[in-house]
Coordinates of C-alpha atoms in Angstrom, one line a residue:
M1 CA 22.2 -9.2 16.9
E2 CA 23.0 -5.2 18.6
I3 CA 20.5 -3.5 16.7
E4 CA 18.0 -6.4 16.7
R5 CA 18.5 -6.0 20.6
E6 CA 18.9 -2.0 21.2
L7 CA 15.1 -2.1 19.0
K8 CA 13.7 -4.3 21.7
E9 CA 14.3 -2.6 24.2
A10 CA 13.9 0.9 22.7
R11 CA 9.8 -0.9 21.6
E12 CA 9.5 -1.3 25.3
W13 CA 10.2 1.7 26.7
L14 CA 8.6 3.6 23.9
D15 CA 5.3 0.9 25.1
A16 CA 5.7 2.5 27.7
L17 CA 5.4 5.9 26.9
M18 CA 2.6 5.3 24.8
E19 CA 0.5 3.7 27.9
K20 CA 1.6 6.4 30.3
Y21 CA -0.3 9.0 27.4
F22 CA -2.9 6.8 25.9
P23 CA -3.7 3.9 28.6
R24 CA -5.8 0.6 27.6
R25 CA -8.6 1.8 30.3
I26 CA -9.8 5.2 30.5
N27 CA -12.2 7.0 32.1
E28 CA -13.8 10.9 32.2
E29 CA -11.3 12.2 33.8
Y30 CA -8.7 11.2 30.6
L31 CA -11.3 12.2 27.9
E32 CA -10.7 15.7 29.5
W33 CA -7.2 16.0 29.3
L34 CA -7.6 14.8 25.9
M35 CA -10.6 16.9 24.9
G36 CA -11.0 19.3 27.6
K37 CA -13.6 20.4 29.8
K38 CA -17.3 17.9 28.7
S39 CA -20.2 20.0 28.1
R40 CA -22.6 17.1 29.5
G41 CA -20.9 14.1 29.4
Y42 CA -18.0 11.8 28.1
D43 CA -19.2 8.0 27.3
A44 CA -15.3 6.7 28.1
I45 CA -17.0 3.7 28.2
T46 CA -17.7 3.4 24.6
V47 CA -14.8 5.7 23.7
E48 CA -12.8 2.5 25.4
K49 CA -14.3 0.1 23.3
A50 CA -14.2 1.9 20.0
I51 CA -10.6 3.5 20.2
F52 CA -8.7 2.2 22.6
E53 CA -9.6 -1.7 22.7
P54 CA -8.7 -1.5 18.9
M55 CA -6.0 0.8 18.7
W56 CA -4.0 -1.1 21.8
D57 CA -5.0 -5.1 19.8
L58 CA -2.7 -2.9 16.9
L59 CA -0.1 -1.8 19.3
S60 CA 0.9 -5.0 21.2
R61 CA 0.9 -6.8 18.2
G62 CA 4.6 -5.9 18.0
G63 CA 5.8 -4.2 15.0
K64 CA 9.7 -3.1 14.9
R65 CA 9.2 1.1 16.0
W66 CA 12.6 1.9 14.5
R67 CA 11.0 5.1 12.9
P68 CA 10.6 6.1 16.6
W69 CA 13.6 4.7 17.6
L70 CA 15.3 7.0 15.0
F71 CA 14.1 9.7 16.5
L72 CA 15.5 8.9 19.6
V73 CA 19.0 8.0 18.1
L74 CA 19.6 11.1 16.0
S75 CA 18.3 13.4 18.7
R76 CA 21.0 11.9 20.4
N77 CA 23.7 12.6 18.4
L78 CA 22.3 16.1 18.2
G79 CA 22.6 16.3 21.6
V80 CA 19.2 17.3 22.6
D81 CA 17.7 16.7 26.3
L82 CA 15.4 13.9 25.5
E83 CA 13.4 14.9 29.1
R84 CA 11.7 18.1 27.0
Y85 CA 10.9 15.9 23.9
K86 CA 10.5 11.9 23.9
E87 CA 7.7 12.4 23.6
L88 CA 7.4 13.3 19.8
S89 CA 9.0 9.5 19.5
L90 CA 5.0 8.7 19.8
I91 CA 3.5 11.2 17.3
I92 CA 5.7 9.4 15.0
E93 CA 4.5 5.7 15.7
F94 CA 1.1 6.4 16.6
L95 CA 1.2 8.2 12.9
H96 CA 2.6 5.1 11.5
N97 CA -0.4 2.3 12.8
G98 CA -2.4 4.5 11.8
S99 CA -2.0 4.5 8.7
L100 CA -1.6 0.6 8.3
I101 CA -5.5 0.5 9.3
A102 CA -5.7 2.4 6.5
D103 CA -3.4 0.9 4.3
D104 CA -5.4 -2.9 5.2
I105 CA -8.8 -1.0 4.3
E106 CA -7.9 0.1 1.4
D107 CA -5.8 -2.8 -0.2
G108 CA -8.6 -5.5 1.1
A109 CA -6.3 -7.1 3.6
E110 CA -6.8 -9.9 6.2
V111 CA -3.8 -10.0 7.7
R112 CA -1.9 -7.9 9.6
R113 CA 0.8 -8.7 11.9
G114 CA -0.4 -12.5 12.4
D115 CA -3.9 -11.9 13.1
K116 CA -6.6 -10.2 11.6
A117 CA -7.0 -7.4 10.6
I118 CA -7.9 -4.4 12.0
H119 CA -11.2 -3.9 9.7
I120 CA -12.1 -7.2 9.2
K121 CA -12.0 -8.0 13.4
Y122 CA -13.6 -4.7 14.7
G123 CA -15.5 -3.7 11.8
L124 CA -14.6 -0.8 8.3
D125 CA -16.4 1.6 10.1
I126 CA -14.4 0.8 13.8
A127 CA -11.3 1.2 12.1
V128 CA -11.7 4.0 9.6
N129 CA -12.0 6.2 12.4
L130 CA -9.0 4.9 14.6
S131 CA -7.2 5.0 11.7
S132 CA -8.0 8.7 11.8
A133 CA -8.0 9.3 15.4
M134 CA -4.3 7.7 15.6
Y135 CA -2.9 11.2 13.5
F136 CA -4.2 13.3 15.6
L137 CA -4.2 12.1 19.1
P138 CA -0.9 12.1 19.9
L139 CA -0.8 15.8 18.8
R140 CA -2.2 16.6 22.4
I141 CA 0.6 16.0 23.6
L142 CA 2.7 18.3 21.0
M143 CA -0.3 20.8 21.6
E144 CA 1.4 21.2 25.8
M145 CA 5.0 20.9 25.1
N146 CA 7.3 23.4 26.6
V147 CA 8.6 25.1 23.7
D148 CA 9.2 28.5 22.4
E149 CA 6.9 29.7 19.8
L150 CA 8.9 29.7 16.4
K151 CA 10.0 25.4 17.4
Y152 CA 6.3 25.4 18.0
R153 CA 5.4 26.0 14.0
R154 CA 8.4 24.1 12.9
L155 CA 7.4 21.1 14.5
V156 CA 3.2 21.7 13.2
N157 CA 4.8 22.4 9.8
A158 CA 6.3 19.5 9.6
Y159 CA 3.3 17.6 10.9
L160 CA 1.4 18.7 8.4
E161 CA 4.1 18.9 5.2
D162 CA 4.2 15.3 5.5
M163 CA 1.0 14.5 5.8
I164 CA 0.2 15.8 2.9
R165 CA 2.3 13.7 1.5
I166 CA 1.7 10.6 3.1
H167 CA -1.8 11.0 1.6
I168 CA -0.3 11.5 -1.8
G169 CA 1.9 9.6 -1.7
Q170 CA -0.9 6.8 -0.5
A171 CA -3.2 7.7 -3.3
T172 CA -0.6 7.5 -6.2
D173 CA 0.4 3.8 -5.2
I174 CA -3.2 3.1 -4.7
G175 CA -4.4 4.9 -8.5
W176 CA -1.5 2.2 -10.1
H177 CA -2.7 -1.1 -8.9
R178 CA -6.6 0.7 -9.2
G179 CA -5.6 0.7 -13.2
L180 CA -5.7 4.2 -13.9
R181 CA -2.3 4.1 -15.4
D182 CA -1.0 2.0 -17.5
P183 CA 1.9 0.0 -15.7
E184 CA 4.5 -0.5 -18.0
T185 CA 4.7 3.7 -18.6
V186 CA 5.5 4.1 -15.3
G187 CA 9.3 4.6 -14.4
V188 CA 11.8 4.4 -12.1
E189 CA 11.5 7.6 -11.0
H190 CA 8.0 7.3 -10.2
Y191 CA 8.3 4.6 -8.2
L192 CA 10.7 5.9 -6.6
E193 CA 9.1 9.2 -5.4
M194 CA 6.0 7.4 -4.9
C195 CA 7.5 5.9 -2.0
A196 CA 9.6 8.6 -0.6
N197 CA 5.7 10.0 -0.1
K198 CA 4.4 7.6 1.7
T199 CA 7.2 5.3 3.2
G200 CA 9.5 7.5 3.4
V201 CA 7.6 10.6 5.4
L202 CA 7.6 9.0 8.9
P203 CA 11.7 8.2 9.0
R204 CA 11.2 11.8 7.4
M205 CA 9.8 13.4 10.2
A206 CA 10.8 12.0 12.2
A207 CA 14.5 13.1 11.8
R208 CA 12.8 16.6 11.3
F209 CA 11.5 16.8 14.6
A210 CA 14.7 15.9 16.2
A211 CA 17.2 18.2 14.2
I212 CA 14.0 20.8 15.0
A213 CA 14.3 19.8 18.4
A214 CA 18.5 20.5 18.4
D215 CA 17.5 24.0 16.5
L216 CA 19.6 23.4 13.2
S217 CA 18.6 25.5 10.4
E218 CA 16.3 24.5 8.2
E219 CA 18.7 23.4 5.2
E220 CA 20.2 20.9 7.8
E221 CA 17.0 19.5 8.7
R222 CA 15.9 19.6 5.0
R223 CA 19.7 17.5 4.6
I224 CA 18.9 15.3 7.3
G225 CA 15.0 14.2 6.5
K226 CA 16.6 13.3 3.5
F227 CA 18.7 10.8 4.5
A228 CA 16.1 9.4 6.9
E229 CA 13.5 9.4 3.8
S230 CA 16.2 7.7 2.1
I231 CA 15.8 5.3 4.6
G232 CA 12.4 4.9 4.2
V233 CA 12.0 4.3 0.1
A234 CA 14.9 1.4 0.9
F235 CA 13.0 0.1 3.5
Q236 CA 10.4 -0.2 1.5
I237 CA 12.0 -1.6 -1.2
Q238 CA 13.2 -4.7 1.0
D239 CA 10.1 -4.8 2.3
D240 CA 8.6 -5.6 -0.8
I241 CA 11.6 -8.2 -1.9
L242 CA 10.5 -10.0 1.1
N243 CA 6.9 -9.9 0.2
L244 CA 7.8 -12.2 -2.6
R245 CA 10.3 -14.0 -1.0
S246 CA 9.6 -14.4 2.9
A247 CA 5.9 -12.9 3.6
E248 CA 4.9 -15.3 6.3
N249 CA 7.6 -13.8 8.5
L250 CA 6.6 -10.1 8.1
G251 CA 2.5 -11.1 9.3
K252 CA 1.0 -11.0 5.8
E253 CA 0.0 -12.8 3.1
F254 CA 1.8 -15.0 0.5
G255 CA 2.5 -13.0 -2.4
E256 CA 0.3 -10.2 -1.4
D257 CA 1.3 -7.4 -2.9
I258 CA 0.5 -9.5 -6.1
R259 CA -2.6 -10.2 -5.1
E260 CA -3.4 -6.5 -4.7
G261 CA -1.7 -5.8 -8.2
K262 CA 1.1 -3.6 -6.6
I263 CA 3.5 -1.9 -9.0
T264 CA 6.9 -2.3 -7.0
L265 CA 10.5 -1.6 -8.4
M266 CA 10.7 -5.3 -9.5
V267 CA 7.5 -4.9 -11.8
I268 CA 8.4 -1.4 -13.5
V269 CA 12.2 -3.6 -14.1
T270 CA 11.0 -6.8 -15.3
F271 CA 8.5 -4.8 -18.2
S272 CA 11.5 -2.3 -19.1
R273 CA 13.7 -5.7 -20.1
A274 CA 11.1 -9.1 -20.3
S275 CA 9.8 -10.6 -24.1
E276 CA 6.3 -8.7 -24.9
E277 CA 5.1 -12.4 -24.3
E278 CA 6.1 -11.7 -20.2
R279 CA 5.2 -8.5 -19.9
R280 CA 2.0 -9.2 -20.9
R281 CA 1.8 -11.9 -18.8
L282 CA 2.7 -10.3 -16.2
K283 CA 0.6 -7.0 -16.6
E284 CA -2.3 -9.7 -16.9
I285 CA -1.8 -11.0 -13.8
L286 CA -1.6 -8.5 -11.6
S287 CA -4.3 -7.1 -13.3
M288 CA -6.5 -10.6 -11.8
H289 CA -6.3 -9.8 -8.0
T290 CA -5.9 -13.5 -7.5
S291 CA -4.9 -15.5 -4.2
D292 CA -3.7 -18.1 -6.6
R293 CA -0.9 -19.6 -5.3
E294 CA 0.7 -21.2 -8.9
L295 CA -0.4 -17.8 -10.8
I296 CA 2.0 -15.3 -7.7
K297 CA 4.7 -17.6 -8.4
E298 CA 4.1 -17.5 -12.1
A299 CA 4.8 -13.9 -11.9
I300 CA 8.0 -14.0 -9.7
S301 CA 9.5 -16.3 -11.6
I302 CA 9.0 -13.7 -14.1
M303 CA 10.4 -11.1 -12.2
E304 CA 13.2 -13.2 -10.9
R305 CA 14.2 -13.5 -14.5
Q306 CA 14.9 -10.6 -15.7
G307 CA 17.0 -9.7 -12.9
A308 CA 14.2 -7.7 -10.9
I309 CA 14.8 -8.4 -7.1
D310 CA 18.8 -8.5 -6.7
Y311 CA 18.5 -4.9 -8.8
A312 CA 15.7 -4.0 -6.7
R313 CA 18.4 -4.7 -4.1
D314 CA 21.2 -2.8 -5.3
V315 CA 18.8 0.6 -6.0
A316 CA 18.4 0.0 -2.2
R317 CA 21.5 -0.1 -0.5
K318 CA 22.7 3.1 -3.9
I319 CA 20.1 4.9 -2.4
V320 CA 21.2 4.6 1.2
M321 CA 25.1 5.1 0.9
D322 CA 24.3 8.2 -1.3
S323 CA 22.5 10.1 1.1
W324 CA 24.4 8.8 3.9
E325 CA 27.3 11.3 2.3
D326 CA 25.0 14.0 2.3
I327 CA 24.9 14.2 6.0
R328 CA 28.1 12.5 7.3
D329 CA 29.9 16.0 8.1
L330 CA 26.6 16.9 9.8
L331 CA 26.3 15.4 12.6
P332 CA 28.9 14.7 15.4
E333 CA 31.1 12.2 15.8
N334 CA 29.8 9.7 18.5
I335 CA 28.2 6.3 19.0
Y336 CA 25.2 7.3 18.0
K337 CA 26.2 8.2 14.5
D338 CA 27.5 4.5 14.4
K339 CA 23.7 3.6 15.6
I340 CA 22.5 5.9 12.7
R341 CA 23.9 4.3 10.5
E342 CA 24.1 0.8 11.6
L343 CA 20.1 1.1 11.5
A344 CA 20.0 2.1 8.0
N345 CA 22.1 -1.0 7.0
F346 CA 19.5 -3.7 9.2
L347 CA 16.9 -2.2 7.0
I348 CA 17.8 -3.0 3.9
E349 CA 19.8 -6.2 4.9
R350 CA 17.4 -7.9 7.4
S351 CA 15.4 -11.2 6.7
F352 CA 12.0 -10.3 8.8

């Protein structure tokens, strides 16, 4: 498939760029670039083992890299000089991977991309620190970027606003599966907003960065950001579906969302359609946080009987179609416009 080939090529290019700025092996000279002149002496050996080694362990496991690729293809569509701005793509990918480490800690997950989760493999203290470090390391690049004051402020504002949102979205998700709200009272609109503030944030940031680099207005930036956010929401819905159907292909545990008691779109729809007995049973299984495959399969069968999976897939498609219509006239007509649409379709139809 053409889009998969292009994502693979982009991944190789991006990984080389990441290693250029954030190498696997570091020394005191590198730390002076990263942090400024030392007061006394940097311990590069320990920093390498506590940050760069586990960071590259995670990065080397793969990942689709579609969020920075979205920045690149939107930038090309809008005529951005990527020689000046290509490093912005690193911020997106580092934030994503840092959030994965935090997610795994918060969810108690043991597997990430086919290997042990970072907090299992390296320890909780290393993982917590690395997660937050990855939110800030690539900002060194932004700090040194040669742009005017207004553009710099817009880029920083996009970063800060969306980092606030991602933590609010994550708090909502955690609160639901911790039982801080009766899951039967969570509506579809609540779920979609949670996804927008969690999974939709990084593609939105990627799109905002491209719009700002292209000198678009703040309203145009908002529209393009909204479209990218919708891709993220649809991606999350598809991820939730795949978690029930083929979790192993995602490098995750089977039925991980059910074990964690997550309130997904399928769960919400099932609660609105199922009988009282089925609602009670689904809620009971979710509250168990069980790894029992038979109980997980029982929960999935309850959702399937209500047509919840097909409903969720239809919602994902509609969200992307509607948001595409809002920006179709804003994007210049060129081959990159077609690639943006292809990416959106790929992310909601993928099987991995």
